[in-house]
Amino acid sequence: YSLAKLVWLSNPKPSSKNNNSDSLRSTIQSPSFLSATNHGFFHPLLSNISGLRSASSDTEIFYQLSYMASFRAFLNSPVGPKTTHFWGPIANWGFVLAGLVDTKKPPEMISGNMTGAMCIYSALFMRFAWMVQPRNYLLLGCHVSNETVQLYQLSRWAKGNGYLGKKKDDAAASE
């Protein structure tokens, strides 16, 4: 059980009339509740109840504990910030940002070889992000975005070099 479920099970009907939150706070601080949850990561949360004193009702305490438990679950998840499954995609967003900045540059400055390599790279890693366990949606979203930006850049390069229609110089010379 998560901490929020344990709190809910120990006091299933939080009262909004109880503004001083004594009932839920006393349930959390009771020896039986602490001994039932004194394994793993619950103890540091329950030993420091000072953050819960600002809550005005049992319901608010329940939601605060629920958010703390959810955040703790995210931190310890297989794709959370303690793993490369999180920081790798965060770093890869730099490719997307660089591609977006390059859309302001003239097509003559775009490297067709590098843009093509980036398209292949993102396509391969989209498949990797989909197939790896646990499935890495953050990495998948990063590479879908990068693939979109790089394909747009590749189309600008191809148009600028005459592969997708007339070159700008040819069009101006024929008029």
Coordinates of C-alpha atoms in Angstrom, one line a residue:
Y1 CA 0.0 0.0 0.0
S2 CA 1.0 3.6 -0.5
L3 CA 1.1 6.0 2.3
A4 CA -2.1 7.7 1.1
K5 CA -4.0 4.4 1.0
L6 CA -2.8 3.5 4.5
V7 CA -4.0 6.9 5.8
W8 CA -7.3 6.5 4.0
L9 CA -7.8 3.0 5.4
S10 CA -7.1 4.1 8.9
N11 CA -9.5 7.0 8.6
P12 CA -11.8 6.4 5.6
K13 CA -14.1 9.4 6.2
P14 CA -12.1 12.6 6.6
S15 CA -14.3 15.3 8.1
S16 CA -14.2 18.7 6.6
K17 CA -15.8 20.0 9.8
N18 CA -12.8 19.1 11.8
N19 CA -10.6 22.2 11.0
N20 CA -7.8 21.4 13.5
S21 CA -7.1 18.0 11.9
D22 CA -6.6 16.3 15.2
S23 CA -8.2 13.0 14.2
L24 CA -6.1 12.3 11.1
R25 CA -3.0 13.7 12.6
S26 CA -3.4 11.6 15.7
T27 CA -4.1 8.5 13.5
I28 CA -0.8 9.1 11.6
Q29 CA 1.2 9.7 14.8
S30 CA -0.3 6.7 16.7
P31 CA 2.1 3.9 17.6
S32 CA 0.1 1.3 15.8
F33 CA 0.0 3.3 12.5
L34 CA 3.7 4.1 12.8
S35 CA 4.7 0.5 13.5
A36 CA 2.6 -0.7 10.5
T37 CA 4.3 1.8 8.2
N38 CA 7.8 1.8 9.7
H39 CA 9.3 -0.1 6.8
G40 CA 11.2 1.4 3.9
F41 CA 10.4 5.0 3.0
F42 CA 7.4 5.8 5.2
H43 CA 9.3 6.5 8.3
P44 CA 11.0 9.8 7.2
L45 CA 7.7 11.0 5.9
L46 CA 5.8 10.2 9.1
S47 CA 8.5 11.4 11.5
N48 CA 8.3 14.9 10.1
I49 CA 4.7 15.9 10.3
S50 CA 5.5 19.7 10.6
G51 CA 4.6 20.2 6.9
L52 CA 1.1 18.9 7.6
R53 CA 0.4 21.4 10.3
S54 CA -0.5 24.1 7.7
A55 CA -3.4 21.9 6.4
S56 CA -6.8 23.0 7.7
S57 CA -8.7 19.8 7.3
D58 CA -8.2 16.0 7.3
T59 CA -9.0 16.0 3.5
E60 CA -6.1 18.4 2.9
I61 CA -3.7 16.3 4.9
F62 CA -4.8 13.2 2.9
Y63 CA -4.1 15.0 -0.4
Q64 CA -0.8 16.3 0.8
L65 CA 0.3 12.8 1.8
S66 CA -1.0 11.5 -1.5
Y67 CA 1.1 14.0 -3.4
M68 CA 4.2 13.2 -1.3
A69 CA 3.6 9.5 -2.0
S70 CA 3.2 10.1 -5.7
F71 CA 6.3 12.2 -5.9
R72 CA 8.3 9.6 -3.9
A73 CA 7.0 6.9 -6.3
F74 CA 8.1 9.0 -9.3
L75 CA 11.6 9.5 -7.8
N76 CA 12.0 5.8 -7.3
S77 CA 10.3 4.6 -10.5
P78 CA 12.3 2.7 -13.1
V79 CA 12.3 5.8 -15.4
G80 CA 12.6 8.4 -12.7
P81 CA 15.3 11.0 -12.2
K82 CA 17.6 8.5 -10.5
T83 CA 18.1 6.6 -13.8
T84 CA 19.6 7.2 -17.2
H85 CA 16.1 6.6 -18.6
F86 CA 15.3 10.1 -17.4
W87 CA 18.5 12.1 -17.9
G88 CA 19.2 10.7 -21.4
P89 CA 16.0 12.1 -22.9
I90 CA 16.4 15.3 -21.0
A91 CA 19.8 15.8 -22.6
N92 CA 18.5 14.8 -26.1
W93 CA 16.0 17.7 -26.0
G94 CA 19.1 19.7 -26.8
F95 CA 19.0 18.3 -30.4
V96 CA 15.4 19.4 -30.7
L97 CA 16.2 22.9 -29.5
A98 CA 19.2 23.2 -31.8
G99 CA 17.0 22.1 -34.7
L100 CA 14.4 24.7 -33.9
V101 CA 17.0 27.4 -33.7
D102 CA 18.4 26.3 -37.1
T103 CA 15.0 26.8 -38.8
K104 CA 15.9 30.6 -38.8
K105 CA 19.1 30.0 -40.7
P106 CA 19.2 30.1 -44.6
P107 CA 19.0 26.7 -46.3
E108 CA 22.5 27.1 -47.7
M109 CA 23.9 26.7 -44.1
I110 CA 22.1 23.3 -43.6
S111 CA 24.3 20.2 -43.8
G112 CA 22.4 17.6 -45.7
N113 CA 24.7 14.8 -44.4
M114 CA 24.3 15.8 -40.8
T115 CA 20.6 16.3 -41.0
G116 CA 20.1 13.0 -42.7
A117 CA 22.2 11.3 -40.0
M118 CA 20.1 13.0 -37.3
C119 CA 16.9 11.7 -39.0
I120 CA 18.3 8.1 -39.0
Y121 CA 19.5 8.5 -35.4
S122 CA 16.1 9.6 -34.2
A123 CA 14.2 7.0 -36.2
L124 CA 16.4 4.2 -34.6
F125 CA 16.0 5.6 -31.1
M126 CA 12.3 5.9 -31.5
R127 CA 12.2 2.2 -32.0
F128 CA 14.5 1.7 -29.0
A129 CA 12.4 3.9 -26.7
W130 CA 9.3 1.9 -27.7
M131 CA 10.9 -1.6 -27.3
V132 CA 13.0 -1.0 -24.1
Q133 CA 11.5 -2.2 -20.8
P134 CA 10.2 -0.2 -19.1
R135 CA 8.9 1.7 -22.1
N136 CA 10.4 5.1 -22.2
Y137 CA 7.8 7.6 -23.3
L138 CA 10.0 10.6 -22.5
L139 CA 12.7 9.4 -24.9
L140 CA 10.1 8.5 -27.5
G141 CA 8.6 12.0 -27.4
C142 CA 12.0 13.5 -27.6
H143 CA 12.9 11.6 -30.7
V144 CA 9.5 12.1 -32.4
S145 CA 10.0 15.8 -31.9
N146 CA 13.6 15.6 -33.2
E147 CA 12.6 13.6 -36.2
T148 CA 9.9 16.2 -37.1
V149 CA 12.3 19.1 -36.8
Q150 CA 15.1 17.3 -38.8
L151 CA 12.7 16.2 -41.6
Y152 CA 11.6 19.8 -41.9
Q153 CA 15.3 20.9 -42.1
L154 CA 16.0 18.2 -44.6
S155 CA 13.1 19.4 -46.8
R156 CA 14.4 23.0 -46.6
W157 CA 17.9 21.7 -47.6
A158 CA 16.5 19.7 -50.5
K159 CA 14.4 22.6 -51.8
G160 CA 17.4 25.0 -51.4
N161 CA 19.6 22.6 -53.5
G162 CA 17.0 21.9 -56.1
Y163 CA 16.1 18.3 -55.2
L164 CA 12.5 19.2 -54.6
G165 CA 11.8 21.6 -57.4
K166 CA 13.8 24.4 -59.0
K167 CA 16.7 26.0 -57.3
K168 CA 16.2 29.7 -56.3
D169 CA 19.0 30.7 -58.7
D170 CA 17.4 28.7 -61.6
A171 CA 14.0 30.2 -60.9
A172 CA 15.4 33.8 -60.8
A173 CA 17.5 33.2 -64.0
S174 CA 14.5 31.9 -66.1
E175 CA 12.4 34.9 -65.3

